[in-house]
């Protein structure tokens, strides 16, 4: 293999560009050529350059044997545009590079692209590893969270294991705090980015991923809103592929049994169906892996010699996609894989095989940069080839990440005991807490007695102040209480007067007084018709 393997990290595409230029300038054979009755020293023809660069890229472990001659020609055209090479008359930029006998040479200096300098790790502002409740705003979630080393000295060990050695120091009970949906989404985002950083083996995700642009709801939706096959199910059908595109994809994937409407198939029908699907994806305004995630996917390519690590990294990266993009990517990868493995499907091209055609057609629909990075096509080809070989695993939900996040959320929902002086989890801090300390057996007995008596006293006070209870029922319950707990009752009512004070005095009912008029009315009423006092 030629060249050094460039691992994951920021600005990987720029580093690969510079590495390729150095290898090409350092190894391209130069000799004297004749053209137009003149000789040109240290020159090479277009065909010689394509031959050499093609072999160079295939041997390079950063690209591999999947590189085609046409891709090598495309890269040389970019070399000419960026003045990596020039024709023998010194022209570059607007000139076209062709695979023929035209003569080219290297300029005196090769323009390598500068790699942006990153601040040293110690100069960056970091937040603690634990996500605070106040930090659940998108703009404040860090893209990288350094791990704080845990130092266990004798004092720390004693504090954490005091129960086992028979001591119970002062502690506090941290009560459970409800986790809002917003907080839960941010925990998913934070732990997903931490997991991705750990898989890639990077000290920071700066330069490869802008965490502020990521939506935590996309992560949660991609994990839980799926069908039995693990494909995302969209609520908004307007974001999905058109029905006719899905029908065309099924037709190719299940050929010759995929013609849902039993339409008449003519010679070349399958090629027209493929062209219909290709044109739809090529008209997308943005690749399925999005412009903002380009650097992180390119960075993953640096791990390709370690297949399992790449699969795990791509699993996490694909969770960051918008749900509509993830669904389209899943359907497209299934189509590409099935079409390549379908021996009944006629050739879709007369010159190249079905797999090569699929990769060349859809690679830039899956991955490319917004500013046309010079190695886009080579990097996309390498990534798509790997995903076709491993698409069933790559587009699965990473089980380890899902399990760790759910365990962490369960941990946050539980109440915990924190010992004085031990590390405090800021995520669980709450102003409502109680303190406890070790007590003697005598103190325990006293507290047991006073505690139970306090409850009995509360019961008595409840009977006394119950305004809804009738006086008859209240007296009955107080008599029962007096028989059961005479000492407590005597302390509450030491005298008969204190007991009588809780019952309101009933007003005495006065007998109606007989007046002259009432007597007159009662005595004279039967004789009203016979006589009266009137003369």
CSV table of N, CA, C and O in Angstrom, one decimal, residues 404-491:
chain,number,residue,atom,x,y,z
A,404,UNK,N,-27.6,2.0,27.4
A,404,UNK,CA,-26.9,2.9,28.4
A,404,UNK,C,-27.7,4.1,28.7
A,404,UNK,O,-27.8,4.6,29.8
A,405,UNK,N,-28.4,4.7,27.7
A,405,UNK,CA,-29.2,5.9,27.9
A,405,UNK,C,-30.4,5.6,28.7
A,405,UNK,O,-30.8,6.3,29.7
A,406,UNK,N,-31.1,4.4,28.5
A,406,UNK,CA,-32.2,4.1,29.2
A,406,UNK,C,-31.9,3.8,30.7
A,406,UNK,O,-32.6,4.1,31.6
A,407,UNK,N,-30.7,3.1,30.9
A,407,UNK,CA,-30.3,2.9,32.3
A,407,UNK,C,-30.0,4.2,33.0
A,407,UNK,O,-30.3,4.4,34.2
A,408,UNK,N,-29.4,5.1,32.3
A,408,UNK,CA,-29.1,6.4,32.9
A,408,UNK,C,-30.4,7.2,33.3
A,408,UNK,O,-30.5,7.8,34.3
A,409,UNK,N,-31.4,7.1,32.4
A,409,UNK,CA,-32.6,7.8,32.7
A,409,UNK,C,-33.3,7.1,33.9
A,409,UNK,O,-33.9,7.8,34.7
A,410,UNK,N,-33.3,5.8,34.0
A,410,UNK,CA,-33.8,5.1,35.1
A,410,UNK,C,-33.1,5.5,36.4
A,410,UNK,O,-33.7,5.7,37.5
A,411,UNK,N,-31.8,5.7,36.3
A,411,UNK,CA,-31.0,6.1,37.4
A,411,UNK,C,-31.4,7.5,37.9
A,411,UNK,O,-31.5,7.7,39.1
A,412,UNK,N,-31.6,8.4,37.0
A,412,UNK,CA,-32.0,9.7,37.4
A,412,UNK,C,-33.4,9.8,38.0
A,412,UNK,O,-33.6,10.7,38.8
A,413,UNK,N,-34.2,8.9,37.7
A,413,UNK,CA,-35.6,8.9,38.2
A,413,UNK,C,-35.7,8.3,39.6
A,413,UNK,O,-36.7,8.3,40.3
A,414,UNK,N,-34.6,7.7,40.1
A,414,UNK,CA,-34.6,7.0,41.4
A,414,UNK,C,-34.1,8.0,42.4
A,414,UNK,O,-33.2,8.8,42.2
A,415,UNK,N,-34.7,7.9,43.7
A,415,UNK,CA,-34.1,8.7,44.8
A,415,UNK,C,-32.8,8.1,45.2
A,415,UNK,O,-32.6,6.9,45.2
A,416,UNK,N,-31.8,8.9,45.7
A,416,UNK,CA,-30.5,8.4,46.1
A,416,UNK,C,-30.1,9.0,47.4
A,416,UNK,O,-30.6,10.0,47.8
A,417,UNK,N,-29.2,8.2,48.1
A,417,UNK,CA,-28.6,8.7,49.3
A,417,UNK,C,-27.2,9.2,49.0
A,417,UNK,O,-26.4,8.4,48.4
A,418,UNK,N,-26.9,10.4,49.3
A,418,UNK,CA,-25.6,11.0,49.1
A,418,UNK,C,-24.9,11.2,50.5
A,418,UNK,O,-25.5,11.9,51.3
A,419,UNK,N,-23.7,10.7,50.7
A,419,UNK,CA,-23.0,10.9,51.9
A,419,UNK,C,-22.3,12.2,51.9
A,419,UNK,O,-21.8,12.7,50.9
A,420,UNK,N,-22.2,12.8,53.1
A,420,UNK,CA,-21.5,14.1,53.2
A,420,UNK,C,-20.1,13.9,52.8
A,420,UNK,O,-19.3,13.0,53.2
A,421,UNK,N,-19.6,14.9,51.9
A,421,UNK,CA,-18.3,14.9,51.4
A,421,UNK,C,-18.1,14.1,50.2
A,421,UNK,O,-17.0,14.2,49.5
A,422,UNK,N,-19.1,13.2,49.8
A,422,UNK,CA,-18.9,12.4,48.6
A,422,UNK,C,-19.2,13.3,47.4
A,422,UNK,O,-19.8,14.4,47.5
A,423,UNK,N,-18.8,12.8,46.2
A,423,UNK,CA,-19.1,13.6,45.0
A,423,UNK,C,-20.6,13.7,44.8
A,423,UNK,O,-21.4,12.7,44.9
A,424,UNK,N,-21.1,14.9,44.5
A,424,UNK,CA,-22.5,15.2,44.3
A,424,UNK,C,-22.8,15.2,42.9
A,424,UNK,O,-22.2,15.9,42.1
A,425,UNK,N,-23.8,14.5,42.5
A,425,UNK,CA,-24.3,14.5,41.1
A,425,UNK,C,-25.2,15.7,40.9
A,425,UNK,O,-26.3,15.8,41.4
A,426,UNK,N,-24.7,16.7,40.1
A,426,UNK,CA,-25.4,17.9,40.0
A,426,UNK,C,-26.7,17.7,39.3
A,426,UNK,O,-27.7,18.5,39.4
A,427,UNK,N,-26.8,16.6,38.5
A,427,UNK,CA,-28.1,16.3,37.8
A,427,UNK,C,-29.2,16.0,38.8
A,427,UNK,O,-30.4,16.3,38.5
A,428,UNK,N,-28.8,15.5,40.0
A,428,UNK,CA,-29.9,15.1,40.9
A,428,UNK,C,-30.1,16.0,42.1
A,428,UNK,O,-30.9,15.8,42.9
A,429,UNK,N,-29.3,17.1,42.1
A,429,UNK,CA,-29.4,18.0,43.3
A,429,UNK,C,-30.8,18.6,43.3
A,429,UNK,O,-31.4,19.0,42.3
A,430,UNK,N,-31.3,18.7,44.5
A,430,UNK,CA,-32.7,19.2,44.7
A,430,UNK,C,-32.7,19.9,46.1
A,430,UNK,O,-32.1,19.5,47.0
A,431,UNK,N,-33.4,21.1,46.2
A,431,UNK,CA,-33.4,21.8,47.5
A,431,UNK,C,-34.1,21.0,48.5
A,431,UNK,O,-33.9,21.3,49.7
A,432,UNK,N,-35.0,20.1,48.2
A,432,UNK,CA,-35.7,19.3,49.2
A,432,UNK,C,-34.9,18.1,49.6
A,432,UNK,O,-34.8,17.2,48.8
A,433,UNK,N,-34.4,18.1,50.8
A,433,UNK,CA,-33.7,16.9,51.3
A,433,UNK,C,-33.7,16.8,52.8
A,433,UNK,O,-34.1,17.8,53.5
A,434,UNK,N,-33.4,15.7,53.4
A,434,UNK,CA,-33.4,15.5,54.8
A,434,UNK,C,-32.0,14.9,55.2
A,434,UNK,O,-31.4,14.2,54.4
A,435,UNK,N,-31.6,15.1,56.4
A,435,UNK,CA,-30.3,14.6,56.9
A,435,UNK,C,-30.5,13.5,57.9
A,435,UNK,O,-31.5,13.5,58.7
A,436,UNK,N,-29.7,12.6,58.0
A,436,UNK,CA,-29.8,11.5,58.9
A,436,UNK,C,-28.4,11.2,59.6
A,436,UNK,O,-27.4,11.5,59.0
A,437,UNK,N,-28.4,10.7,60.8
A,437,UNK,CA,-27.2,10.4,61.5
A,437,UNK,C,-27.4,9.1,62.3
A,437,UNK,O,-28.5,8.7,62.6
A,438,UNK,N,-26.3,8.5,62.7
A,438,UNK,CA,-26.4,7.2,63.5
A,438,UNK,C,-26.8,7.6,64.9
A,438,UNK,O,-26.3,8.6,65.5
A,439,UNK,N,-27.8,6.8,65.5
A,439,UNK,CA,-28.3,7.1,66.8
A,439,UNK,C,-28.1,5.8,67.7
A,439,UNK,O,-27.9,4.7,67.1
A,440,UNK,N,-28.2,6.0,69.0
A,440,UNK,CA,-28.0,4.8,69.9
A,440,UNK,C,-29.4,4.1,70.1
A,440,UNK,O,-30.4,4.6,69.6
A,441,UNK,N,-29.3,3.0,70.7
A,441,UNK,CA,-30.5,2.2,70.9
A,441,UNK,C,-31.5,2.9,71.8
A,441,UNK,O,-32.7,2.8,71.6
A,442,UNK,N,-31.0,3.6,72.9
A,442,UNK,CA,-31.9,4.3,73.8
A,442,UNK,C,-32.6,5.4,73.1
A,442,UNK,O,-33.8,5.6,73.2
A,443,UNK,N,-31.8,6.1,72.2
A,443,UNK,CA,-32.5,7.2,71.4
A,443,UNK,C,-33.5,6.7,70.5
A,443,UNK,O,-34.6,7.3,70.3
A,444,UNK,N,-33.2,5.5,69.9
A,444,UNK,CA,-34.2,4.9,69.0
A,444,UNK,C,-35.5,4.6,69.7
A,444,UNK,O,-36.6,4.8,69.2
A,445,UNK,N,-35.4,4.0,71.0
A,445,UNK,CA,-36.6,3.6,71.7
A,445,UNK,C,-37.4,4.9,72.1
A,445,UNK,O,-38.6,4.9,72.0
A,446,UNK,N,-36.6,5.9,72.5
A,446,UNK,CA,-37.3,7.2,72.8
A,446,UNK,C,-38.0,7.8,71.6
A,446,UNK,O,-39.2,8.2,71.7
A,447,UNK,N,-37.4,7.7,70.4
A,447,UNK,CA,-38.0,8.3,69.2
A,447,UNK,C,-39.2,7.4,68.8
A,447,UNK,O,-40.1,7.9,68.3
A,448,UNK,N,-39.0,6.1,69.1
A,448,UNK,CA,-40.2,5.2,68.7
A,448,UNK,C,-41.4,5.5,69.5
A,448,UNK,O,-42.5,5.6,68.9
A,449,UNK,N,-41.2,5.8,70.8
A,449,UNK,CA,-42.3,6.1,71.7
A,449,UNK,C,-42.9,7.4,71.3
A,449,UNK,O,-44.1,7.6,71.2
A,450,UNK,N,-42.0,8.4,71.3
A,450,UNK,CA,-42.5,9.8,71.0
A,450,UNK,C,-43.1,9.9,69.6
A,450,UNK,O,-44.1,10.6,69.4
A,451,UNK,N,-42.6,9.1,68.7
A,451,UNK,CA,-43.1,9.2,67.3
A,451,UNK,C,-44.5,8.6,67.3
A,451,UNK,O,-45.4,9.2,66.6
A,452,UNK,N,-44.7,7.4,67.9
A,452,UNK,CA,-46.1,6.8,67.9
A,452,UNK,C,-47.1,7.7,68.7
A,452,UNK,O,-48.2,7.8,68.3
A,453,UNK,N,-46.6,8.2,69.9
A,453,UNK,CA,-47.5,9.0,70.6
A,453,UNK,C,-47.9,10.3,69.9
A,453,UNK,O,-49.0,10.8,70.0
A,454,UNK,N,-46.9,10.8,69.1
A,454,UNK,CA,-47.2,12.0,68.3
A,454,UNK,C,-48.4,11.8,67.3
A,454,UNK,O,-49.2,12.6,67.1
A,455,UNK,N,-48.4,10.6,66.7
A,455,UNK,CA,-49.4,10.2,65.8
A,455,UNK,C,-50.8,10.1,66.5
A,455,UNK,O,-51.8,10.5,66.0
A,456,UNK,N,-50.7,9.6,67.8
A,456,UNK,CA,-52.0,9.4,68.6
A,456,UNK,C,-52.5,10.8,69.0
A,456,UNK,O,-53.7,11.0,68.9
A,457,UNK,N,-51.6,11.7,69.3
A,457,UNK,CA,-52.0,13.0,69.7
A,457,UNK,C,-52.7,13.7,68.5
A,457,UNK,O,-53.7,14.4,68.6
A,458,UNK,N,-52.1,13.5,67.3
A,458,UNK,CA,-52.7,14.1,66.1
A,458,UNK,C,-54.1,13.6,65.9
A,458,UNK,O,-55.0,14.3,65.4
A,459,UNK,N,-54.3,12.3,66.2
A,459,UNK,CA,-55.6,11.7,66.0
A,459,UNK,C,-56.6,12.3,66.9
A,459,UNK,O,-57.7,12.7,66.5
A,460,UNK,N,-56.2,12.6,68.2
A,460,UNK,CA,-57.1,13.2,69.1
A,460,UNK,C,-57.4,14.6,68.7
A,460,UNK,O,-58.6,15.0,68.8
A,461,UNK,N,-56.4,15.4,68.3
A,461,UNK,CA,-56.7,16.7,67.8
A,461,UNK,C,-57.6,16.8,66.6
A,461,UNK,O,-58.4,17.7,66.4
A,462,UNK,N,-57.5,15.8,65.8
A,462,UNK,CA,-58.4,15.7,64.6
A,462,UNK,C,-59.8,15.5,65.0
A,462,UNK,O,-60.7,16.0,64.4
A,463,UNK,N,-60.0,14.7,66.0
A,463,UNK,CA,-61.4,14.4,66.5
A,463,UNK,C,-62.0,15.7,67.1
A,463,UNK,O,-63.1,16.1,66.9
A,464,UNK,N,-61.1,16.4,67.9
A,464,UNK,CA,-61.6,17.7,68.6
A,464,UNK,C,-62.0,18.7,67.6
A,464,UNK,O,-63.0,19.4,67.7
A,465,UNK,N,-61.2,18.9,66.5
A,465,UNK,CA,-61.4,20.0,65.6
A,465,UNK,C,-62.2,19.7,64.4
A,465,UNK,O,-62.3,20.5,63.4
A,466,UNK,N,-62.8,18.5,64.4
A,466,UNK,CA,-63.6,18.1,63.2
A,466,UNK,C,-65.0,18.8,63.3
A,466,UNK,O,-65.8,18.4,64.1
A,467,UNK,N,-65.2,19.8,62.5
A,467,UNK,CA,-66.4,20.6,62.6
A,467,UNK,C,-67.6,19.8,61.9
A,467,UNK,O,-68.7,20.2,62.1
A,468,UNK,N,-67.2,18.9,61.0
A,468,UNK,CA,-68.3,18.2,60.3
A,468,UNK,C,-68.9,17.1,61.2
A,468,UNK,O,-70.0,16.6,60.9
A,469,UNK,N,-68.3,16.7,62.3
A,469,UNK,CA,-68.8,15.7,63.2
A,469,UNK,C,-69.8,16.2,64.2
A,469,UNK,O,-69.6,17.3,64.7
A,470,UNK,N,-70.9,15.5,64.4
A,470,UNK,CA,-71.9,16.0,65.3
A,470,UNK,C,-71.4,15.9,66.7
A,470,UNK,O,-70.4,15.1,67.0
A,471,UNK,N,-72.0,16.6,67.7
A,471,UNK,CA,-71.6,16.6,69.1
A,471,UNK,C,-71.8,15.2,69.7
A,471,UNK,O,-70.9,14.7,70.4
A,472,UNK,N,-72.8,14.5,69.3
A,472,UNK,CA,-73.1,13.2,69.8
A,472,UNK,C,-72.0,12.2,69.4
A,472,UNK,O,-71.4,11.5,70.2
A,473,UNK,N,-71.6,12.2,68.1
A,473,UNK,CA,-70.5,11.3,67.6
A,473,UNK,C,-69.2,11.7,68.2
A,473,UNK,O,-68.4,10.8,68.5
A,474,UNK,N,-68.9,13.0,68.4
A,474,UNK,CA,-67.7,13.5,68.9
A,474,UNK,C,-67.5,13.0,70.4
A,474,UNK,O,-66.4,12.5,70.8
A,475,UNK,N,-68.6,13.1,71.2
A,475,UNK,CA,-68.5,12.6,72.6
A,475,UNK,C,-68.3,11.1,72.6
A,475,UNK,O,-67.5,10.6,73.4
A,476,UNK,N,-68.9,10.4,71.7
A,476,UNK,CA,-68.7,8.9,71.7
A,476,UNK,C,-67.3,8.6,71.4
A,476,UNK,O,-66.7,7.7,72.0
A,477,UNK,N,-66.7,9.2,70.3
A,477,UNK,CA,-65.3,8.9,70.0
A,477,UNK,C,-64.3,9.3,71.1
A,477,UNK,O,-63.3,8.7,71.3
A,478,UNK,N,-64.6,10.5,71.7
A,478,UNK,CA,-63.7,10.9,72.8
A,478,UNK,C,-63.8,9.9,74.0
A,478,UNK,O,-62.8,9.7,74.7
A,479,UNK,N,-64.9,9.4,74.3
A,479,UNK,CA,-65.0,8.4,75.3
A,479,UNK,C,-64.2,7.1,75.0
A,479,UNK,O,-63.6,6.5,75.8
A,480,UNK,N,-64.3,6.7,73.7
A,480,UNK,CA,-63.5,5.5,73.3
A,480,UNK,C,-62.0,5.8,73.4
A,480,UNK,O,-61.2,5.0,73.8
A,481,UNK,N,-61.6,7.0,73.0
A,481,UNK,CA,-60.2,7.4,73.1
A,481,UNK,C,-59.7,7.5,74.5
A,481,UNK,O,-58.6,7.0,74.8
A,482,UNK,N,-60.6,7.9,75.4
A,482,UNK,CA,-60.2,8.0,76.8
A,482,UNK,C,-60.0,6.6,77.4
A,482,UNK,O,-59.1,6.4,78.2
A,483,UNK,N,-60.8,5.7,77.0
A,483,UNK,CA,-60.7,4.3,77.5
A,483,UNK,C,-59.4,3.7,77.0
A,483,UNK,O,-58.7,2.9,77.7
A,484,UNK,N,-59.0,4.0,75.7
A,484,UNK,CA,-57.9,3.4,75.1
A,484,UNK,C,-56.5,4.0,75.5
A,484,UNK,O,-55.5,3.3,75.7
A,485,UNK,N,-56.5,5.4,75.6
A,485,UNK,CA,-55.3,6.1,75.9
A,485,UNK,C,-55.6,7.1,77.0
A,485,UNK,O,-55.6,8.3,76.8
A,486,UNK,N,-55.7,6.6,78.2
A,486,UNK,CA,-56.1,7.5,79.3
A,486,UNK,C,-55.0,8.6,79.6
A,486,UNK,O,-55.4,9.7,80.0
A,487,UNK,N,-53.8,8.2,79.5
A,487,UNK,CA,-52.7,9.1,79.9
A,487,UNK,C,-52.7,10.3,78.9
A,487,UNK,O,-52.5,11.5,79.3
A,488,UNK,N,-52.8,10.0,77.6
A,488,UNK,CA,-52.7,11.0,76.6
A,488,UNK,C,-54.0,11.9,76.8
A,488,UNK,O,-53.9,13.1,76.7
A,489,UNK,N,-55.1,11.3,77.1
A,489,UNK,CA,-56.4,12.1,77.2
A,489,UNK,C,-56.3,13.0,78.4
A,489,UNK,O,-56.8,14.1,78.4
A,490,UNK,N,-55.7,12.5,79.5
A,490,UNK,CA,-55.6,13.3,80.8
A,490,UNK,C,-54.7,14.5,80.6
A,490,UNK,O,-54.9,15.5,81.1
A,491,UNK,N,-53.6,14.3,79.8
A,491,UNK,CA,-52.7,15.4,79.5
A,491,UNK,C,-53.4,16.5,78.7
A,491,UNK,O,-53.1,17.7,78.8
